[in-house]
Amino acid sequence: MPLLPHLCFQINIEDLDEAPGVNGERTDCLLVDAVVSGNKRRAQSGHSESTRGGNAADTAVPSEQSNTCSKIRKKKRKQKNKKNAGETSQNGLEDIDRILERIEDASGASRPGPPPLSTKKHVLYVEHRHLNPDTELKRYFGARAVLGEQRPRQRQRVYPKCTWLTTPKSTWPRYTKPGLSMRLLESRKGRSVFAFEHSEEYQQTQHKFLAAVESMEPNNIVVLLQSSPYHVDSLLQLSDACRFQEDQETARDLVERALYSMECAFHPLFSLTSGTCRLDYRRPENRSFYLALYKQMSFLEKRGCPRTALEYCKLILSLEPDEDPLCMLLLIDHLALRARSYEYLIRLFEEWEAHRNLSQLPNFAFSVPLAYFLLSQQADLSEQEMSSAREEACVRIQQALTMFPGVLMPLLEYCSVRPDTTVATHHFFGPDAEISQPPALSQLVSLYLGRSHFLWKEPATMSWLEENVHKVLQAVDAGDPAVEACESRDVTTQSVLGFDPLPPLDTIYSYVRPERLSPISHGNTIALFFRSLLPSYTVEGERPEDGGPGGLHRDQGLNRLMLAVRDMMANFHFHDLEVLPEEHPEGDGEWD
């Protein structure tokens, strides 16, 4: 028991100069006041002695107070100097999370009690602190380097609520509710299903956005955001336009603003961390949240925050784990290896292999044994644990090479490694292994190698891979069973919209966009010609379903098309052929 009070007292003394005060006052002032008030109480308790001593006692009290204050200030200066000297050696300030962990460890060791009901969290449990990239950057560069310039700017504008996904910026427009809300659809078996909803005003803004997308002019989206600065789809679409123009900072800022707009609309019962809240991807209103999370995850990975990106990947997967509409299972292994979360990747594989057959995916087939091998290289494991992890890694990598032989040669090519003669000339890993793969499997292999090949470049990893490749060849020559066939995967060839990529076929629409008559542009004959070739082409004032007297005849549309073609041909200008020899006098005979 005496350990906890001692820790708390030590932490309060060290952090006096940085801890926030109560009601605007600093903590050191409160401590001095407490010491002075205690001295006053002691002085009052000895009033009888002071009356006997006369005025000497009265003059001793203020001198004692001043001495106490000066001692505390000197002690603070010494401790502050020691703390500043220790910051350089520790590569930054020690954050509050580590202090809290020390307190929890100390209290848990000294305070006996009943064990918790369940200490094992859900495999898709999301931690709030890991959703903030500053938490990861502080471990790399220190808290002073990350938060040094952010503290003064956070007090410039007051925002309506505290959010976990993003931190509001003073450069953003003032937040007003855009008409976006969330509703609880059902709650059963410990799972709650939610859905975003659009108000009538938001629906009108959405219709204007779709018209701006069809115009293929990004400035129209900019104009729309001036009147609706927190319209989610407009922010995401404009973010893509900025990313194409290499303006990564603005693109990331727009995605963060979209996330903030959606988080402000959360239902009070919606939880980001529990792993039990669901959002149906078939609803277009929900798909915007999926896409915003995915874009933020991609920016975090490029920014060098794989641990934070892994947390976002877990969040996306937890919203609909059975369907996995954005195929997070093709990415989560890569982020786990980059974040060095080897135990988490192994746990996910062990818990989901029985009902999801993760070993049938080439990324899991190769990433899990790599996680076992990298785990066996850690020095904090015992000899038995290291040997067990190494053995499991060898078994699983041999299974992966047997199941997916077409991965080895492209992997070695990515790593700029030339295989030996035995491997290069063997038919099992030859060109036939890659050619005989189904197209869908080849695409999955290409995605995995293009994303994760650099994780295999370490010399120790390559030596371990070479050892197991030879063991697989020995087993193949001995007559082991052939490779199991991999299930094919459909690949779409339809056009992709930036604000709604790959919508499911069974989409659930809560409202439908009203039919819009597109006026014919008489000034652009080429556009008129190409639009007339579309199956849905209609002339002005005509609807496809109109068959009565109100609709125009098809021959009128054909005549209009012919007039447009004649007009287009009349506008063509051909260069004078007699000018060519003068401009290119040496052109005769060059192409013979």
Coordinates of C-alpha atoms in Angstrom, one line a residue:
M1 CA 0.0 0.0 0.0
P2 CA 2.7 2.6 0.7
L3 CA 3.9 2.4 -2.9
L4 CA 0.9 4.1 -4.5
P5 CA 0.8 7.3 -2.4
H6 CA 4.5 7.7 -2.9
L7 CA 4.1 7.4 -6.7
C8 CA 1.3 9.9 -6.8
F9 CA 3.2 12.4 -4.7
Q10 CA 6.2 12.0 -6.9
I11 CA 4.2 12.6 -10.1
N12 CA 2.5 15.6 -8.7
I13 CA 5.8 17.2 -7.7
E14 CA 7.4 16.6 -11.1
D15 CA 4.5 17.9 -13.2
L16 CA 3.7 20.9 -11.1
D17 CA 4.9 23.3 -13.8
E18 CA 2.8 21.7 -16.6
A19 CA -0.3 20.4 -14.9
P20 CA -3.5 22.5 -15.5
G21 CA -4.9 24.4 -12.7
V22 CA -8.4 24.3 -11.1
N23 CA -10.7 27.1 -12.3
G24 CA -7.9 28.8 -14.2
E25 CA -5.3 28.7 -11.4
R26 CA -2.0 26.8 -11.6
T27 CA -1.4 23.8 -9.3
D28 CA 1.8 25.3 -7.8
C29 CA -0.2 28.3 -6.4
L30 CA -2.6 25.9 -4.8
L31 CA 0.2 23.9 -3.2
V32 CA 1.8 27.0 -1.8
D33 CA -1.6 28.2 -0.5
A34 CA -2.1 24.8 1.1
V35 CA 1.3 25.0 2.8
V36 CA 0.7 28.5 4.0
S37 CA -2.8 27.6 5.3
G38 CA -1.3 24.7 7.1
N39 CA 1.3 26.9 8.7
K40 CA -1.4 29.3 9.7
R41 CA -3.4 26.5 11.4
R42 CA -0.3 25.4 13.2
A43 CA 0.3 29.0 14.3
Q44 CA -3.2 29.4 15.5
S45 CA -3.1 26.1 17.4
G46 CA -0.1 27.4 19.2
H47 CA -1.8 30.7 20.1
S48 CA -1.2 30.2 23.8
E49 CA 2.5 29.9 23.3
S50 CA 2.6 32.9 21.0
T51 CA 0.9 35.1 23.7
R52 CA 3.7 34.0 26.1
G53 CA 6.3 34.8 23.5
G54 CA 4.9 38.2 22.7
N55 CA 5.4 39.7 19.2
A56 CA 8.3 37.3 18.4
A57 CA 5.8 34.5 17.4
D58 CA 3.8 36.9 15.2
T59 CA 6.9 37.9 13.2
A60 CA 8.0 34.2 12.9
V61 CA 4.9 33.2 10.9
P62 CA 5.4 35.3 7.8
S63 CA 9.1 34.5 7.8
E64 CA 8.3 30.8 8.0
Q65 CA 5.8 31.2 5.1
S66 CA 8.3 33.0 2.9
N67 CA 11.0 30.5 3.7
T68 CA 8.6 27.7 2.8
C69 CA 7.6 29.3 -0.5
S70 CA 11.2 30.0 -1.4
K71 CA 12.2 26.4 -0.7
I72 CA 9.4 25.1 -2.8
R73 CA 10.3 27.4 -5.7
K74 CA 14.0 26.4 -5.5
K75 CA 13.0 22.7 -5.4
K76 CA 10.7 23.3 -8.4
R77 CA 13.6 24.9 -10.4
K78 CA 16.0 22.1 -9.6
Q79 CA 13.4 19.5 -10.5
K80 CA 12.5 21.4 -13.7
N81 CA 16.1 21.6 -14.7
K82 CA 16.6 17.9 -14.0
K83 CA 13.4 17.1 -16.0
N84 CA 14.6 19.2 -19.0
A85 CA 18.0 17.5 -19.0
G86 CA 16.2 14.1 -18.9
E87 CA 14.0 15.0 -21.9
T88 CA 16.9 15.1 -24.3
S89 CA 18.1 11.6 -23.3
Q90 CA 14.6 10.1 -23.4
N91 CA 13.9 11.6 -26.8
G92 CA 10.8 13.6 -25.8
L93 CA 8.4 14.2 -22.9
E94 CA 6.9 11.2 -21.2
D95 CA 3.2 11.2 -22.1
I96 CA 0.3 10.9 -19.8
D97 CA -0.6 7.4 -21.0
R98 CA 2.7 5.9 -19.6
I99 CA 2.2 7.7 -16.3
L100 CA -1.3 6.2 -16.0
E101 CA 0.0 2.8 -16.9
R102 CA 2.5 3.1 -14.0
I103 CA -0.2 4.0 -11.6
E104 CA -2.4 1.2 -12.8
D105 CA 0.5 -1.3 -12.5
A106 CA 1.4 -0.1 -9.0
S107 CA -2.3 -0.1 -7.8
G108 CA -2.9 -3.5 -9.3
A109 CA 0.2 -5.0 -7.6
S110 CA -0.6 -3.5 -4.2
R111 CA -4.4 -3.8 -4.1
P112 CA -5.6 -7.3 -4.0
G113 CA -9.1 -8.0 -5.2
P114 CA -11.3 -10.3 -7.4
P115 CA -10.0 -10.8 -11.0
P116 CA -12.0 -9.2 -13.8
L117 CA -14.7 -11.2 -15.5
S118 CA -13.1 -11.2 -18.9
T119 CA -9.6 -9.8 -19.4
K120 CA -9.5 -10.8 -23.1
K121 CA -10.8 -8.1 -25.4
H122 CA -12.6 -8.7 -28.7
V123 CA -10.3 -9.3 -31.6
L124 CA -11.7 -6.2 -33.3
Y125 CA -11.6 -4.0 -30.2
V126 CA -10.5 -0.5 -31.0
E127 CA -8.6 1.6 -28.6
H128 CA -9.3 5.3 -28.6
R129 CA -5.8 6.5 -28.0
H130 CA -4.6 4.6 -31.1
L131 CA -7.0 6.4 -33.3
N132 CA -4.9 9.6 -32.8
P133 CA -1.8 9.6 -34.9
D134 CA -0.1 11.9 -32.5
T135 CA 0.1 9.1 -30.0
E136 CA 2.2 7.1 -32.4
L137 CA 4.3 10.1 -33.5
K138 CA 5.1 10.9 -29.9
R139 CA 6.7 7.5 -29.6
Y140 CA 8.9 8.2 -32.6
F141 CA 9.8 11.9 -32.2
G142 CA 8.7 12.9 -28.6
A143 CA 5.8 14.8 -27.3
R144 CA 7.5 18.2 -27.5
A145 CA 8.2 17.8 -31.3
V146 CA 4.6 16.7 -32.0
L147 CA 2.5 18.9 -29.7
G148 CA 4.8 21.9 -29.4
E149 CA 3.1 24.0 -32.1
Q150 CA -0.4 22.6 -31.6
R151 CA -1.2 23.7 -28.0
P152 CA -1.7 27.5 -28.7
R153 CA -3.9 26.9 -31.7
Q154 CA -6.4 24.6 -30.1
R155 CA -8.0 27.4 -28.0
Q156 CA -8.9 29.7 -30.9
R157 CA -12.3 28.3 -31.7
V158 CA -14.8 26.3 -29.6
Y159 CA -16.4 23.2 -31.3
P160 CA -19.6 21.6 -30.2
K161 CA -18.2 18.2 -29.0
C162 CA -15.1 16.2 -28.4
T163 CA -14.3 13.7 -31.2
W164 CA -12.0 10.7 -31.4
L165 CA -11.4 10.3 -35.1
T166 CA -10.2 13.9 -35.8
T167 CA -9.2 17.0 -34.1
P168 CA -11.1 20.1 -35.3
K169 CA -8.9 22.8 -36.8
S170 CA -9.2 26.6 -36.5
T171 CA -9.0 26.9 -40.3
W172 CA -12.2 25.0 -40.8
P173 CA -15.5 26.8 -41.4
R174 CA -17.7 27.2 -38.4
Y175 CA -19.6 24.0 -37.8
T176 CA -23.4 23.9 -38.4
K177 CA -25.5 20.8 -38.6
P178 CA -25.7 19.8 -42.2
G179 CA -28.8 17.7 -41.8
L180 CA -26.9 14.4 -41.2
S181 CA -28.1 12.1 -38.3
M182 CA -27.9 8.5 -37.2
R183 CA -30.7 6.2 -36.2
L184 CA -30.7 2.9 -34.3
L185 CA -32.4 0.3 -36.5
E186 CA -32.3 -2.8 -34.2
S187 CA -30.4 -4.3 -31.3
R188 CA -30.2 -8.0 -30.7
K189 CA -27.7 -10.7 -29.5
G190 CA -25.4 -8.0 -28.2
R191 CA -25.1 -6.2 -31.6
S192 CA -26.6 -2.9 -32.6
V193 CA -27.4 -1.9 -36.2
F194 CA -27.3 1.8 -37.0
A195 CA -27.8 3.8 -40.2
F196 CA -27.0 7.4 -41.2
E197 CA -30.0 9.5 -42.4
H198 CA -30.3 12.5 -44.6
S199 CA -32.7 15.3 -43.9
E200 CA -34.7 16.9 -46.8
E201 CA -32.3 19.8 -46.9
Y202 CA -29.3 17.3 -47.1
Q203 CA -31.1 15.4 -49.8
Q204 CA -31.4 18.5 -51.9
T205 CA -27.7 19.2 -51.4
Q206 CA -27.0 15.6 -52.4
H207 CA -28.9 16.1 -55.6
K208 CA -26.8 19.2 -56.4
F209 CA -23.7 17.2 -55.7
L210 CA -24.6 14.5 -58.2
A211 CA -25.3 17.1 -60.8
A212 CA -21.9 18.7 -60.1
V213 CA -20.2 15.3 -60.5
E214 CA -21.9 14.7 -63.8
S215 CA -20.6 18.1 -65.0
M216 CA -17.0 16.8 -64.5
E217 CA -16.0 20.2 -63.2
P218 CA -14.4 20.3 -59.7
N219 CA -15.1 24.0 -59.4
N220 CA -18.8 23.2 -59.2
I221 CA -18.1 21.1 -56.1
V222 CA -16.1 24.0 -54.6
V223 CA -19.1 26.3 -55.1
L224 CA -21.4 23.7 -53.4
L225 CA -19.0 23.5 -50.4
Q226 CA -19.2 27.3 -49.9
S227 CA -22.9 26.9 -49.1
S228 CA -22.6 23.5 -47.4
P229 CA -19.1 23.3 -46.0
Y230 CA -19.7 19.9 -44.2
H231 CA -21.4 18.0 -47.0
V232 CA -19.6 14.6 -46.7
D233 CA -19.6 13.4 -50.4
S234 CA -18.5 16.8 -51.7
L235 CA -15.6 16.8 -49.3
L236 CA -14.5 13.3 -50.3
Q237 CA -14.9 14.0 -54.0
L238 CA -12.9 17.2 -53.8
S239 CA -10.3 15.3 -51.7
D240 CA -9.7 13.0 -54.7
A241 CA -9.3 16.0 -57.0
C242 CA -6.7 17.5 -54.7
R243 CA -4.9 14.2 -54.4
F244 CA -4.7 13.9 -58.2
Q245 CA -3.1 17.4 -58.2
E246 CA -0.4 16.3 -55.7
D247 CA -2.0 18.5 -52.9
Q248 CA -1.8 15.8 -50.2
E249 CA -2.2 18.2 -47.3
T250 CA -5.5 19.7 -48.6
A251 CA -6.8 16.2 -49.5
R252 CA -6.1 14.9 -46.0
D253 CA -7.7 18.0 -44.4
L254 CA -10.9 17.5 -46.4
V255 CA -11.2 13.8 -45.4
E256 CA -10.7 14.8 -41.7
R257 CA -13.5 17.4 -42.1
A258 CA -15.8 14.8 -43.6
L259 CA -15.0 12.4 -40.6
Y260 CA -15.7 15.2 -38.2
S261 CA -19.1 15.9 -39.8
M262 CA -20.1 12.3 -39.6
E263 CA -18.8 11.8 -36.0
C264 CA -20.9 14.8 -34.9
A265 CA -23.9 12.9 -36.2
F266 CA -23.3 9.7 -34.2
H267 CA -26.1 8.2 -32.2
P268 CA -25.4 8.3 -28.4
L269 CA -25.3 4.5 -28.3
F270 CA -22.9 4.2 -31.3
S271 CA -19.5 3.0 -30.1
L272 CA -16.3 3.1 -32.1
T273 CA -14.4 0.7 -29.8
S274 CA -16.8 -2.0 -28.8
G275 CA -16.7 -3.9 -32.0
T276 CA -20.4 -4.7 -31.7
C277 CA -21.9 -1.7 -33.7
R278 CA -22.8 -2.4 -37.3
L279 CA -23.4 -0.2 -40.4
D280 CA -25.1 -1.8 -43.4
Y281 CA -22.9 -1.2 -46.4
R282 CA -25.9 -1.6 -48.7
R283 CA -27.2 1.8 -47.6
P284 CA -25.5 4.7 -49.6
E285 CA -25.7 7.0 -46.6
N286 CA -23.4 4.5 -44.6
R287 CA -21.0 4.0 -47.5
S288 CA -19.7 7.5 -47.1
F289 CA -18.5 6.7 -43.6
Y290 CA -16.8 3.6 -44.9
L291 CA -15.0 5.5 -47.6
A292 CA -13.9 8.4 -45.3
L293 CA -12.4 5.9 -42.9
Y294 CA -10.6 4.1 -45.7
K295 CA -9.1 7.3 -47.1
Q296 CA -8.0 8.4 -43.7
M297 CA -6.4 5.0 -43.2
S298 CA -4.5 5.3 -46.5
F299 CA -3.2 8.8 -45.5
L300 CA -2.1 7.5 -42.1
E301 CA -0.1 4.7 -43.7
K302 CA 1.6 7.0 -46.1
R303 CA 2.3 9.4 -43.2
G304 CA 4.3 6.7 -41.5
C305 CA 1.7 5.7 -38.8
P306 CA 1.1 2.0 -39.4
R307 CA -0.2 1.4 -35.8
T308 CA -2.9 4.1 -36.2
A309 CA -3.7 2.8 -39.7
L310 CA -4.1 -0.7 -38.2
E311 CA -6.7 0.7 -35.7
Y312 CA -8.7 2.3 -38.5
C313 CA -8.5 -1.0 -40.4
K314 CA -9.9 -2.8 -37.4
L315 CA -12.7 -0.2 -37.1
I316 CA -13.7 -0.6 -40.8
L317 CA -13.7 -4.4 -40.4
S318 CA -15.8 -4.2 -37.2
L319 CA -18.6 -2.3 -38.9
E320 CA -19.5 -5.3 -41.0
P321 CA -17.1 -8.2 -40.4
D322 CA -19.1 -10.9 -42.0
E323 CA -19.4 -9.3 -45.4
D324 CA -16.1 -7.2 -45.3
P325 CA -17.3 -4.9 -48.2
L326 CA -14.0 -3.1 -48.5
C327 CA -11.8 -6.3 -48.3
M328 CA -10.0 -5.3 -45.2
L329 CA -8.8 -8.9 -44.8
L330 CA -6.5 -8.3 -47.7
L331 CA -4.8 -5.4 -45.9
I332 CA -4.9 -6.0 -42.2
D333 CA -2.0 -8.4 -42.2
H334 CA 0.2 -5.9 -44.0
L335 CA -0.6 -3.2 -41.5
A336 CA -0.1 -5.6 -38.5
L337 CA 3.4 -6.6 -39.8
R338 CA 4.4 -3.0 -40.4
A339 CA 3.2 -2.0 -36.9
R340 CA 5.0 -5.1 -35.5
S341 CA 1.8 -6.3 -34.0
Y342 CA 2.7 -10.0 -34.6
E343 CA 0.7 -11.4 -31.7
Y344 CA -2.4 -9.6 -32.9
L345 CA -2.1 -11.0 -36.5
I346 CA -1.6 -14.5 -35.1
R347 CA -4.6 -14.2 -32.8
L348 CA -6.8 -12.9 -35.6
F349 CA -5.7 -15.9 -37.8
E350 CA -6.3 -18.5 -35.1
E351 CA -9.8 -17.1 -34.2
W352 CA -11.1 -16.6 -37.7
E353 CA -9.5 -19.5 -39.6
A354 CA -12.2 -22.0 -38.6
H355 CA -15.1 -19.9 -40.1
R356 CA -13.4 -17.7 -42.7
N357 CA -10.7 -20.0 -44.1
L358 CA -8.0 -17.2 -44.0
S359 CA -5.3 -19.7 -45.1
Q360 CA -6.9 -19.7 -48.6
L361 CA -5.9 -16.1 -49.1
P362 CA -2.3 -15.7 -50.3
N363 CA -1.6 -12.7 -48.1
F364 CA -2.6 -14.6 -44.9
A365 CA -0.9 -17.7 -46.1
F366 CA 2.5 -15.9 -46.3
S367 CA 2.1 -13.2 -43.6
V368 CA 1.2 -15.4 -40.7
P369 CA 4.4 -17.6 -41.0
L370 CA 6.4 -14.3 -41.4
A371 CA 4.8 -13.1 -38.2
Y372 CA 5.8 -16.3 -36.4
F373 CA 9.4 -16.0 -37.7
L374 CA 9.7 -12.3 -36.7
L375 CA 8.2 -13.1 -33.4
S376 CA 10.9 -15.8 -32.9
Q377 CA 13.6 -13.2 -33.5
Q378 CA 12.6 -11.1 -30.5
A379 CA 15.0 -11.1 -27.6
D380 CA 12.5 -10.9 -24.8
L381 CA 11.2 -14.5 -25.5
S382 CA 12.4 -17.5 -23.7
E383 CA 14.3 -20.2 -25.5
Q384 CA 11.3 -22.5 -25.6
E385 CA 9.0 -19.8 -27.0
M386 CA 11.5 -18.8 -29.6
S387 CA 11.9 -22.5 -30.7
S388 CA 8.1 -23.0 -30.8
A389 CA 7.5 -19.9 -32.9
R390 CA 10.3 -20.8 -35.3
E391 CA 9.0 -24.3 -35.7
E392 CA 5.4 -23.0 -36.4
A393 CA 6.8 -20.5 -38.9
C394 CA 8.6 -23.3 -40.8
V395 CA 5.5 -25.5 -41.0
R396 CA 3.2 -22.7 -42.2
I397 CA 5.6 -21.2 -44.8
Q398 CA 6.0 -24.7 -46.3
Q399 CA 2.2 -25.0 -46.5
A400 CA 2.0 -21.6 -48.2
L401 CA 4.7 -22.4 -50.7
T402 CA 2.9 -25.7 -51.5
M403 CA -0.5 -24.1 -51.9
F404 CA 0.7 -21.0 -53.8
P405 CA 3.9 -21.9 -55.8
G406 CA 3.4 -19.0 -58.2
V407 CA 4.2 -16.5 -55.4
L408 CA 7.9 -17.4 -55.0
M409 CA 9.4 -16.3 -58.3
P410 CA 7.6 -12.9 -58.4
L411 CA 8.6 -12.4 -54.7
L412 CA 12.3 -13.0 -55.4
E413 CA 12.1 -10.7 -58.4
Y414 CA 10.6 -7.9 -56.3
C415 CA 13.4 -8.4 -53.7
S416 CA 16.1 -8.5 -56.4
V417 CA 17.2 -12.0 -55.4
R418 CA 18.3 -14.5 -58.0
P419 CA 17.3 -18.1 -57.0
D420 CA 19.8 -20.9 -57.2
T421 CA 19.9 -23.5 -60.0
T422 CA 17.9 -26.1 -58.1
V423 CA 15.0 -23.7 -57.6
A424 CA 15.2 -22.0 -60.9
T425 CA 15.1 -25.2 -63.0
H426 CA 12.5 -27.1 -61.0
H427 CA 9.1 -27.4 -62.6
F428 CA 7.2 -26.8 -59.4
F429 CA 8.2 -23.2 -59.1
G430 CA 8.8 -22.7 -62.8
P431 CA 6.8 -20.4 -65.2
D432 CA 3.9 -22.9 -65.3
A433 CA 3.2 -22.3 -61.6
E434 CA 2.4 -18.7 -62.3
I435 CA 0.7 -19.1 -65.7
S436 CA -1.6 -21.8 -64.4
Q437 CA -3.0 -19.6 -61.7
P438 CA -6.6 -18.4 -62.1
P439 CA -6.8 -14.7 -63.0
A440 CA -8.4 -13.8 -59.7
L441 CA -5.6 -15.5 -57.8
S442 CA -3.0 -13.8 -59.9
Q443 CA -4.5 -10.4 -59.0
L444 CA -4.5 -11.3 -55.3
V445 CA -0.9 -12.3 -55.5
S446 CA 0.0 -9.1 -57.3
L447 CA -1.7 -7.0 -54.7
Y448 CA 0.1 -8.8 -51.9
L449 CA 3.5 -8.6 -53.4
G450 CA 3.2 -5.0 -54.5
R451 CA 2.3 -4.0 -51.0
S452 CA 4.3 -6.3 -48.8
H453 CA 7.4 -7.4 -50.7
F454 CA 9.8 -5.1 -48.8
L455 CA 9.0 -7.0 -45.6
W456 CA 10.9 -10.0 -47.0
K457 CA 14.1 -8.2 -47.9
E458 CA 15.9 -8.8 -44.6
P459 CA 18.8 -11.2 -45.0
A460 CA 17.7 -13.4 -42.0
T461 CA 14.2 -13.6 -43.5
M462 CA 15.5 -14.5 -47.0
S463 CA 17.8 -17.3 -45.5
W464 CA 14.8 -18.7 -43.6
L465 CA 12.7 -18.7 -46.8
E466 CA 15.5 -20.4 -48.8
E467 CA 15.8 -23.1 -46.3
N468 CA 12.0 -23.9 -46.4
V469 CA 11.9 -23.7 -50.3
H470 CA 14.4 -26.6 -50.5
K471 CA 12.4 -28.6 -48.0
V472 CA 9.3 -28.1 -50.2
L473 CA 11.1 -29.3 -53.2
Q474 CA 12.3 -32.4 -51.4
A475 CA 8.7 -33.1 -50.4
V476 CA 7.4 -32.5 -54.0
D477 CA 10.0 -34.9 -55.4
A478 CA 9.0 -37.5 -52.7
G479 CA 5.4 -37.5 -54.1
D480 CA 3.4 -35.5 -51.7
P481 CA -0.2 -34.5 -52.6
A482 CA -0.8 -31.8 -55.2
V483 CA -1.7 -28.3 -54.5
E484 CA -5.4 -27.6 -53.7
A485 CA -7.3 -25.5 -56.1
C486 CA -8.0 -21.9 -55.1
E487 CA -11.6 -20.5 -55.4
S488 CA -11.9 -18.0 -58.1
R489 CA -13.0 -14.4 -57.4
D490 CA -15.1 -12.3 -59.6
V491 CA -13.5 -9.0 -60.7
T492 CA -15.6 -6.1 -61.8
T493 CA -15.0 -4.1 -65.0
Q494 CA -17.6 -1.4 -64.4
S495 CA -16.8 2.2 -64.0
V496 CA -15.8 3.4 -60.5
L497 CA -17.2 6.6 -58.9
G498 CA -14.9 8.3 -56.4
F499 CA -17.7 9.1 -53.9
D500 CA -19.2 5.6 -54.1
P501 CA -16.8 2.9 -55.4
L502 CA -18.2 -0.6 -56.0
P503 CA -21.8 -0.3 -54.8
P504 CA -23.4 -3.7 -54.0
L505 CA -26.0 -5.0 -56.3
D506 CA -28.6 -5.2 -53.5
T507 CA -28.3 -1.6 -52.5
I508 CA -31.0 -0.3 -50.1
Y509 CA -32.1 3.2 -51.2
S510 CA -33.9 5.3 -48.6
Y511 CA -34.7 8.0 -51.2
V512 CA -34.3 8.2 -54.9
R513 CA -32.9 11.0 -57.0
P514 CA -35.7 12.7 -59.0
E515 CA -35.5 12.2 -62.7
R516 CA -33.7 15.1 -64.4
L517 CA -34.2 16.3 -67.9
S518 CA -30.7 17.2 -69.3
P519 CA -31.0 20.1 -71.8
I520 CA -29.3 19.8 -75.1
S521 CA -26.3 22.0 -75.6
H522 CA -26.7 23.5 -79.1
G523 CA -23.3 25.0 -79.0
N524 CA -21.2 21.9 -78.7
T525 CA -22.0 19.6 -81.7
I526 CA -19.3 17.1 -80.9
A527 CA -20.8 16.5 -77.4
L528 CA -24.2 16.2 -79.0
F529 CA -22.9 13.6 -81.4
F530 CA -21.4 11.4 -78.7
R531 CA -24.3 11.8 -76.3
S532 CA -26.6 10.7 -79.1
L533 CA -24.8 7.4 -79.4
L534 CA -25.7 6.5 -75.8
P535 CA -28.7 4.1 -75.4
S536 CA -30.4 6.5 -73.0
Y537 CA -30.2 9.4 -75.5
T538 CA -33.4 11.6 -75.7
V539 CA -33.9 14.9 -77.3
E540 CA -35.1 17.9 -75.3
G541 CA -38.5 17.5 -73.9
E542 CA -38.7 13.7 -74.5
R543 CA -38.8 10.9 -71.9
P544 CA -37.9 7.3 -72.7
E545 CA -41.2 6.1 -71.4
D546 CA -43.3 8.6 -73.4
G547 CA -45.1 6.8 -76.2
G548 CA -48.1 9.1 -76.6
P549 CA -48.7 12.2 -78.6
G550 CA -46.5 14.2 -76.2
G551 CA -43.3 12.4 -77.3
L552 CA -41.4 13.1 -80.4
H553 CA -40.8 10.5 -83.1
R554 CA -37.6 8.6 -83.5
D555 CA -37.1 9.9 -87.1
Q556 CA -36.9 13.4 -85.7
G557 CA -34.1 12.4 -83.4
L558 CA -32.3 10.7 -86.4
N559 CA -32.7 13.9 -88.4
R560 CA -31.3 15.9 -85.6
L561 CA -28.3 13.6 -85.4
M562 CA -27.6 13.9 -89.1
L563 CA -27.8 17.7 -88.9
A564 CA -25.3 17.5 -86.0
V565 CA -22.9 15.3 -88.1
R566 CA -23.1 17.7 -91.0
D567 CA -22.4 20.7 -88.8
M568 CA -19.5 18.9 -87.2
M569 CA -18.0 18.0 -90.6
A570 CA -18.4 21.6 -91.8
N571 CA -16.4 22.9 -88.9
F572 CA -13.4 20.7 -89.7
H573 CA -10.5 22.6 -91.3
F574 CA -7.8 20.8 -93.3
H575 CA -4.3 22.2 -93.7
D576 CA -3.1 23.2 -97.1
L577 CA -1.0 20.4 -98.5
E578 CA 1.2 22.8 -100.5
V579 CA 2.5 24.3 -97.2
L580 CA 4.0 21.0 -96.0
P581 CA 7.0 20.9 -98.3
E582 CA 8.0 24.5 -97.3
E583 CA 7.8 23.7 -93.6
H584 CA 9.5 20.3 -94.0
P585 CA 11.9 20.6 -96.9
E586 CA 13.8 17.5 -96.0
G587 CA 10.8 15.3 -95.5
D588 CA 10.9 13.6 -98.9
G589 CA 12.0 10.1 -98.7
E590 CA 12.5 10.0 -94.8
W591 CA 9.8 7.3 -94.2
D592 CA 10.9 5.0 -97.1

